[in-house]
mmCIF file of C-alpha atoms in Angstrom:
data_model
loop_
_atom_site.group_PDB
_atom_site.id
_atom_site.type_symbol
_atom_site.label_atom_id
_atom_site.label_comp_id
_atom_site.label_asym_id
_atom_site.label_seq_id
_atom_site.Cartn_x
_atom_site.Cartn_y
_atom_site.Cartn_z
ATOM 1 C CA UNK P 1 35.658 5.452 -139.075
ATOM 2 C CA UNK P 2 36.789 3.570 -135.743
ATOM 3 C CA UNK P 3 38.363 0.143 -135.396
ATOM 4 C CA UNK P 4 34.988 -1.422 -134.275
ATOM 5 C CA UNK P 5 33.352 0.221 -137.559
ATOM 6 C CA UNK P 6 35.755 -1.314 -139.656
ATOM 7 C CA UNK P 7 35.101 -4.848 -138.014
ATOM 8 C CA UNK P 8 31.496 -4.306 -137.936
ATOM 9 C CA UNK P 9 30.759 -4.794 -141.454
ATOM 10 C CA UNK P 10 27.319 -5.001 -141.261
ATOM 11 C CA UNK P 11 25.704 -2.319 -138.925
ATOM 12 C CA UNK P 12 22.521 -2.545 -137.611
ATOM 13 C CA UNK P 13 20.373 0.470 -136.705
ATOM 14 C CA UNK P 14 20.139 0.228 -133.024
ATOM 15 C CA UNK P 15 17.195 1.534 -130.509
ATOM 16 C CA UNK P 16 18.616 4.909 -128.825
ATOM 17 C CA UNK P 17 17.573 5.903 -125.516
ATOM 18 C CA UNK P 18 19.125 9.664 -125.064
ATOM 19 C CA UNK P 19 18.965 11.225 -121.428
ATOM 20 C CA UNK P 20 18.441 15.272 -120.965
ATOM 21 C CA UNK P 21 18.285 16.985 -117.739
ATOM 22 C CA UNK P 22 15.743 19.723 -118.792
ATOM 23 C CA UNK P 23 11.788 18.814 -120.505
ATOM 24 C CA UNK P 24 12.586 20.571 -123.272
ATOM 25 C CA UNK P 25 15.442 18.550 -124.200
ATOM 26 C CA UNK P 26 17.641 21.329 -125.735
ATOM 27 C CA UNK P 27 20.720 20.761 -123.218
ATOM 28 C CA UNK P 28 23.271 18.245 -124.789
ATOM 29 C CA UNK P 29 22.009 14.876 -124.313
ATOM 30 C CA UNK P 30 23.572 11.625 -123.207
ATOM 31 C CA UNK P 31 22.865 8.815 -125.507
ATOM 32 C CA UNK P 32 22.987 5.305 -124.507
ATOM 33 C CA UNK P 33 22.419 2.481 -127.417
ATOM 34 C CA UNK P 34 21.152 -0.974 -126.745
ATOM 35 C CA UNK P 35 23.172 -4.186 -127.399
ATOM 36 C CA UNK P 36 19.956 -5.844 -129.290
ATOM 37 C CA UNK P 37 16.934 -4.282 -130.386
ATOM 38 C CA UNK P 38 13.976 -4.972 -128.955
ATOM 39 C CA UNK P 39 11.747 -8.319 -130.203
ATOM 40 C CA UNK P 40 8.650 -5.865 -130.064
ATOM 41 C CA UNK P 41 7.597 -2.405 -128.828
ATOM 42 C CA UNK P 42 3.950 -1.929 -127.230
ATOM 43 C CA UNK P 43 2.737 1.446 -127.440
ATOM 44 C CA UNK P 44 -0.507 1.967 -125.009
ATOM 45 C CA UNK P 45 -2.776 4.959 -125.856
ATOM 46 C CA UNK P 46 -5.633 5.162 -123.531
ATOM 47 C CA UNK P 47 -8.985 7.541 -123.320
ATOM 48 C CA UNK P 48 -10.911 8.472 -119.926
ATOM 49 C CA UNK P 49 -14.496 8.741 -120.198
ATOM 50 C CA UNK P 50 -17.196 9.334 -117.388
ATOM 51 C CA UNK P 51 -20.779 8.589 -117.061
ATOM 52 C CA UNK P 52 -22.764 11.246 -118.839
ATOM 53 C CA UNK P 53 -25.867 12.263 -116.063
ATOM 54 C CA UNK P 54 -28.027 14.386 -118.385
ATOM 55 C CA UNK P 55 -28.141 11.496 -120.863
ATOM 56 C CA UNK P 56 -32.050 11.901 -121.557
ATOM 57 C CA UNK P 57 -32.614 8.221 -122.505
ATOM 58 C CA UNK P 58 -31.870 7.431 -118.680
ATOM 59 C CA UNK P 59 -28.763 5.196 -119.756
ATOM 60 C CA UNK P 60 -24.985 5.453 -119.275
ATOM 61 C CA UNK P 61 -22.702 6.814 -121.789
ATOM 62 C CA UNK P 62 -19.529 7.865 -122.598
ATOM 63 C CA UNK P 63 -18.611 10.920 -121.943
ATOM 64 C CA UNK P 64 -14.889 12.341 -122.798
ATOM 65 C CA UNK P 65 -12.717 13.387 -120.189
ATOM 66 C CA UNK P 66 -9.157 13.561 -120.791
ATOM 67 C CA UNK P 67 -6.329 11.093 -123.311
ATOM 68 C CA UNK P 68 -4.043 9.755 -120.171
ATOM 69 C CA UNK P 69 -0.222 10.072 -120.968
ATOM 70 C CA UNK P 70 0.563 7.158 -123.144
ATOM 71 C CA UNK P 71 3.101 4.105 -122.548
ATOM 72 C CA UNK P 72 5.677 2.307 -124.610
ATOM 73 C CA UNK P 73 6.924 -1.322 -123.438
ATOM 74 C CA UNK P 74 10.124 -3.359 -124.234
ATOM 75 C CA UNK P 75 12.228 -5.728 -123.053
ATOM 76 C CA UNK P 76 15.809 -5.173 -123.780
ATOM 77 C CA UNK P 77 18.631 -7.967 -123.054
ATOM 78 C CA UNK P 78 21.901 -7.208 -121.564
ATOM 79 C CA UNK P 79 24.779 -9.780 -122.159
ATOM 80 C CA UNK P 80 28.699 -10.882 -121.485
ATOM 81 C CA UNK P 81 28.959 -13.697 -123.109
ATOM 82 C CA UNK P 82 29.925 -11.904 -126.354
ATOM 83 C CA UNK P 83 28.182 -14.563 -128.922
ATOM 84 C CA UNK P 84 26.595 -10.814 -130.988
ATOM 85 C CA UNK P 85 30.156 -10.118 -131.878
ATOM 86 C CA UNK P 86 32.629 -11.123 -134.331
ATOM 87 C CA UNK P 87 35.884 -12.528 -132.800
ATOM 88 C CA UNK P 88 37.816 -10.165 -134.166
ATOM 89 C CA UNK P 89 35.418 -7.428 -132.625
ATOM 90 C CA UNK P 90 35.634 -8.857 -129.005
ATOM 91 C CA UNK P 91 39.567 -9.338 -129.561
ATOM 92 C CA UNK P 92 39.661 -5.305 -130.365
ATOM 93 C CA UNK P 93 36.909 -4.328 -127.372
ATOM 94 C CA UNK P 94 39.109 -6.166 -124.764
ATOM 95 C CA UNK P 95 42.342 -4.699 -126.063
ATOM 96 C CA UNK P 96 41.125 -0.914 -125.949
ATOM 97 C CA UNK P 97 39.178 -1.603 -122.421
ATOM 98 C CA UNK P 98 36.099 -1.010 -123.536
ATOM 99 C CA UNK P 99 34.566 -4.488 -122.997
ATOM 100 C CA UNK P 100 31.905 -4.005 -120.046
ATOM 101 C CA UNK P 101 30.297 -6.349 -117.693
ATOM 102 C CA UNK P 102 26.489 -7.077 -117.667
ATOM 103 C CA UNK P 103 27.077 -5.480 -114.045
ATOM 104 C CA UNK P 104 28.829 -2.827 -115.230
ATOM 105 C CA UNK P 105 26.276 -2.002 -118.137
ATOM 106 C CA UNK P 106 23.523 -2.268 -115.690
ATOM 107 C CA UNK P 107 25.218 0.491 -113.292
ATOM 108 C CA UNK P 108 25.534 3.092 -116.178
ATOM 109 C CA UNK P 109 21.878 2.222 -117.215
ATOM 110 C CA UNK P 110 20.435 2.560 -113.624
ATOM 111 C CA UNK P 111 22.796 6.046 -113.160
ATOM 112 C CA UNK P 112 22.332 7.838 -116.357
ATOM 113 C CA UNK P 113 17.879 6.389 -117.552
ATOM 114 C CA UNK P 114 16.474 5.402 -114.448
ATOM 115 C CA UNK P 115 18.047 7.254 -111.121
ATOM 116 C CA UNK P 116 17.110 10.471 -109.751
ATOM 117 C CA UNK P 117 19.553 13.037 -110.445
ATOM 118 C CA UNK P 118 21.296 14.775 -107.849
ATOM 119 C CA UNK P 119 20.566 18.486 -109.645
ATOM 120 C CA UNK P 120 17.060 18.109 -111.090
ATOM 121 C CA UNK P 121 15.913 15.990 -107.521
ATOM 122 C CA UNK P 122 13.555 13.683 -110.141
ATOM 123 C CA UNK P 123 14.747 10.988 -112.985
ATOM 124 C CA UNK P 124 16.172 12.446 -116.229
ATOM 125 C CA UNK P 125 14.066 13.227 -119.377
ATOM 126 C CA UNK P 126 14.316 10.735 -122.232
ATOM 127 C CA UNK P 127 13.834 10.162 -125.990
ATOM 128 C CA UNK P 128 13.472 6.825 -126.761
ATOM 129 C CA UNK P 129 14.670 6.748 -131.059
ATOM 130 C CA UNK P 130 14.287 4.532 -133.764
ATOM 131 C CA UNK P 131 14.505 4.362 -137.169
ATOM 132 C CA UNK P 132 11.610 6.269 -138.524
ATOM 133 C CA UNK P 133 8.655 5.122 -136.403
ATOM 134 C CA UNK P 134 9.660 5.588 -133.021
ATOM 135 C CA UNK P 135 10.805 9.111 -131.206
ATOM 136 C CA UNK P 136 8.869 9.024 -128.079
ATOM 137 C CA UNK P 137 9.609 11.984 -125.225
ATOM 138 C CA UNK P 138 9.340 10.236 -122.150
ATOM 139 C CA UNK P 139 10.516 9.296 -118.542
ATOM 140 C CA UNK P 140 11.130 6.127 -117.258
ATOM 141 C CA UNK P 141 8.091 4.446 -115.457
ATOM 142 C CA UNK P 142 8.933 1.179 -114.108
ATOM 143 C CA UNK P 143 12.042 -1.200 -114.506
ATOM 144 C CA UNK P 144 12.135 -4.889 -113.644
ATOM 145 C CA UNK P 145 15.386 -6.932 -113.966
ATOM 146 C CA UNK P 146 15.448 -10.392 -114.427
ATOM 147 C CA UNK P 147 19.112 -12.101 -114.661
ATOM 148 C CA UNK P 148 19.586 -15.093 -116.522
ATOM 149 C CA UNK P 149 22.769 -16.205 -116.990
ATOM 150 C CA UNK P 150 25.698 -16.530 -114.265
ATOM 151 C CA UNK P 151 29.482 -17.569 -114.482
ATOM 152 C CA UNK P 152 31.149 -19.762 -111.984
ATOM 153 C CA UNK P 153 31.616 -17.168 -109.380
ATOM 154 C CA UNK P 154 27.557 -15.882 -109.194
ATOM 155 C CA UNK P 155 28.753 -12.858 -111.553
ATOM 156 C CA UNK P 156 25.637 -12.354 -114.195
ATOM 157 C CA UNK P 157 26.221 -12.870 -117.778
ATOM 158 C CA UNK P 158 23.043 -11.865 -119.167
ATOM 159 C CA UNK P 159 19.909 -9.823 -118.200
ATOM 160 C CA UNK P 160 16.370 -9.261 -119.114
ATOM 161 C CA UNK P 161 15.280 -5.553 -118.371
ATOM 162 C CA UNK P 162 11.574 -5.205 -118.825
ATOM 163 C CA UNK P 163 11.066 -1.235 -119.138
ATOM 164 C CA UNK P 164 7.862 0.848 -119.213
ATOM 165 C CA UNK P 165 8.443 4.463 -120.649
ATOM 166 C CA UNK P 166 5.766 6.979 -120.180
ATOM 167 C CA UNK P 167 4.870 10.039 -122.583
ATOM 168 C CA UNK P 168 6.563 13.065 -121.200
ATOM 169 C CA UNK P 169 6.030 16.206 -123.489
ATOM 170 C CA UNK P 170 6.520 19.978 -122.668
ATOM 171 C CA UNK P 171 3.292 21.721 -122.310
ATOM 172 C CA UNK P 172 3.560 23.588 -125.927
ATOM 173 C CA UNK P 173 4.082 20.358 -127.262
ATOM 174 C CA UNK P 174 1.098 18.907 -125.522
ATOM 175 C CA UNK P 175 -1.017 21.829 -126.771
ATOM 176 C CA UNK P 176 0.500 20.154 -130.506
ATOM 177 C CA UNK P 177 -0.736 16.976 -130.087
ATOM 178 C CA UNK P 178 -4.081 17.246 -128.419
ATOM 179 C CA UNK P 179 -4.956 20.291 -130.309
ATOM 180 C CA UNK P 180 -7.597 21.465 -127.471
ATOM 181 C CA UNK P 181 -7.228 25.420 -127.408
ATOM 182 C CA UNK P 182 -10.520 26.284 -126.788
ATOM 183 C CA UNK P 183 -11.199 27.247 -122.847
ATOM 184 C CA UNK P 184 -14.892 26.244 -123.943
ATOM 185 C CA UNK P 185 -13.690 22.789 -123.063
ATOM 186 C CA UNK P 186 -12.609 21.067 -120.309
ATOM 187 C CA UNK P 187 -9.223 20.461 -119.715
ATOM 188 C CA UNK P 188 -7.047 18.251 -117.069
ATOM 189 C CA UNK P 189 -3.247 18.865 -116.096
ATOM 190 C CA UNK P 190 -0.782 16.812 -114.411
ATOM 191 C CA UNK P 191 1.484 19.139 -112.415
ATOM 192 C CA UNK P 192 4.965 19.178 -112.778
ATOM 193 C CA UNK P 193 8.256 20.692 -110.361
ATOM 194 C CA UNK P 194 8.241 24.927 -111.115
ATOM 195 C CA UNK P 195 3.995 24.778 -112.143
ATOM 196 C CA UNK P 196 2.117 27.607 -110.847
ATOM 197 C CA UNK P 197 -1.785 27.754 -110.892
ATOM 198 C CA UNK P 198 -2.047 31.400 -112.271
ATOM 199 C CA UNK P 199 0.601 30.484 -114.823
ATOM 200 C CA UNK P 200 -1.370 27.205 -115.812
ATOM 201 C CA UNK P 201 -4.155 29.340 -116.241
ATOM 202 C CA UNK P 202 -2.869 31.556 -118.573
ATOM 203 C CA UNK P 203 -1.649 28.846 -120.621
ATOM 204 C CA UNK P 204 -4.936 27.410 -120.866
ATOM 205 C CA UNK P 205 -7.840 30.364 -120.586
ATOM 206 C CA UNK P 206 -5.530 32.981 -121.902
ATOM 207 C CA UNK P 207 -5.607 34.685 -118.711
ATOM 208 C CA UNK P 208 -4.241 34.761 -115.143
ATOM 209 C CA UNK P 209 -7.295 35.668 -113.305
ATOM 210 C CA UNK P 210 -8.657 32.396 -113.195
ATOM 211 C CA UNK P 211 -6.811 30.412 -110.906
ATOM 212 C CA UNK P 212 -9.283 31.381 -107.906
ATOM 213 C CA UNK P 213 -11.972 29.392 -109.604
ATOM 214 C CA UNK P 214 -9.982 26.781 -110.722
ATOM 215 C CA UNK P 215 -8.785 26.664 -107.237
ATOM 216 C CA UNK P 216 -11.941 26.390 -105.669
ATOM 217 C CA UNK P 217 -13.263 23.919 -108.326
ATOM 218 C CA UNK P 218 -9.698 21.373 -107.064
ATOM 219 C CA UNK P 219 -10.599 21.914 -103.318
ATOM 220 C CA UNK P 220 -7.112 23.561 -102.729
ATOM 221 C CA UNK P 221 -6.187 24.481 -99.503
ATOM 222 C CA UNK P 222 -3.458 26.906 -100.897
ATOM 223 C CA UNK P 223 -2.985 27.591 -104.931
ATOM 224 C CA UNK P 224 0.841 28.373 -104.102
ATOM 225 C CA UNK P 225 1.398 24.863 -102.705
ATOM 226 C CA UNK P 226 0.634 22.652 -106.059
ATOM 227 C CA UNK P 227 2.458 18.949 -105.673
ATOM 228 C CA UNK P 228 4.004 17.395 -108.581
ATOM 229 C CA UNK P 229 2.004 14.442 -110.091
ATOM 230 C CA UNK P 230 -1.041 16.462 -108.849
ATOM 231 C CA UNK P 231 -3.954 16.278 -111.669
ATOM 232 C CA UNK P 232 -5.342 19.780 -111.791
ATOM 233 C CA UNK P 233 -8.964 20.014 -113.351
ATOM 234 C CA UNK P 234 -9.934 23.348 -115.495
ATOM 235 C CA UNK P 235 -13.693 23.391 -116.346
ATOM 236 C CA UNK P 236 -14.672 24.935 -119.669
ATOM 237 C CA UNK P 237 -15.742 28.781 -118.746
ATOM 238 C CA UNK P 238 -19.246 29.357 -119.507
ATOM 239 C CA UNK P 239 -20.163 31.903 -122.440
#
């Protein structure tokens, strides 16, 4: 038990945002823990349908297409004013140098959630923890600071970060959630760095061999030349 533990005498669980540098998430991971938990969490889940042309009543309906990636919203406040901590707490912080700025906590934020890294040439992977309900794979989406607060010489003592997280899972884990095996249905794929169309095939009809028709079906010029973020569309085979 630390210093700050023993000083800390009632210890909230706080929201954990943990950053990996692989989707899979099995390399060590660096965990960063908010100063205040979130006020509320909005979790977005959203279906895509299309009109349904061989509706026989002549009217539109909904027909599936594919569950788009889901989002989770929060606003988490930064401050250096110190009114969340004991006296005794911010005596011991400043005394082992571990008392940081709102600038300072921004940096390591913006270097270690949000920043493309300088090895995997896109932002980090994330897991976004709480308590019981919340462990959300994901990568960052969007990030909006608002500062509030400033001392006498324009230095900012508090901060608003509005952050929008978006459902990142490895492909397996996907396959999980969705629970569509069957290549008797249609299927869409967002394409991510490494993907290749034979591979993507296999994963989904069970074989290779595919990937010309898929490619045909997508209008690619070249199935070796796939761009990340691409949407990929696999029609169900016919029987």
């Amino acid at each position: 038990m630390s210093v700050l533990d023993i000083l800390r005498p009632f210890k909230l669980q706080k929201l954990k945002i943990t950053s990996f540098d692989n989707q899979e998430r099995t390399a060590n991971g660096l965990d960063f823990e908010v100063m205040y938990n979130p006020e509320s969490v909005q979790q977005n889940f959203t279906n895509k349908f299309a009109r349904n042309p061989n509706n026989p009543l002549n009217k539109e309906d909904a027909e599936f297409t594919y569950s788009a990636l889901s989002t989770v919203r929060m606003k988490l406040i930064f401050d250096g004013t110190n009114v969340h901590q004991y006296g005794a707490e911010t005596i011991a912080k400043l005394a082992l140098g571990i008392q940081k700025s709102v600038k300072d906590q921004i940096d390591y934020f913006l270097t270690n959630i949000v920043k493309v890294k300088g090895k995997l040439h896109e932002p980090p992977f994330l897991v976004l923890s709480w308590g019981k309900t919340i462990n959300f794979n994901c990568r960052l989406a969007s990030l909006d600071i608002n500062y509030t607060l400033f001392d006498r010489s324009g230095d900012p003592l508090r901060a608003e970060l509005n952050i929008s997280f978006v459902e990142d899972d490895a492909i397996d884990e996907q396959k999980k959630k969705l629970g569509l095996e069957s290549p008797d249905l249609t299927h869409y794929r967002m394409v991510k760095a490494g993907d290749q169309l034979p591979l993507m095939c296999q994963d989904i009809y069970g074989s290779p061999l595919y990937y010309p028709l898929v490619a045909r079906v997508n209008k690619l010029k070249s199935f070796r030349n796939l761009t990340p973020g691409q949407e990929i569309y696999f029609p169900p085979l016919e029987k």
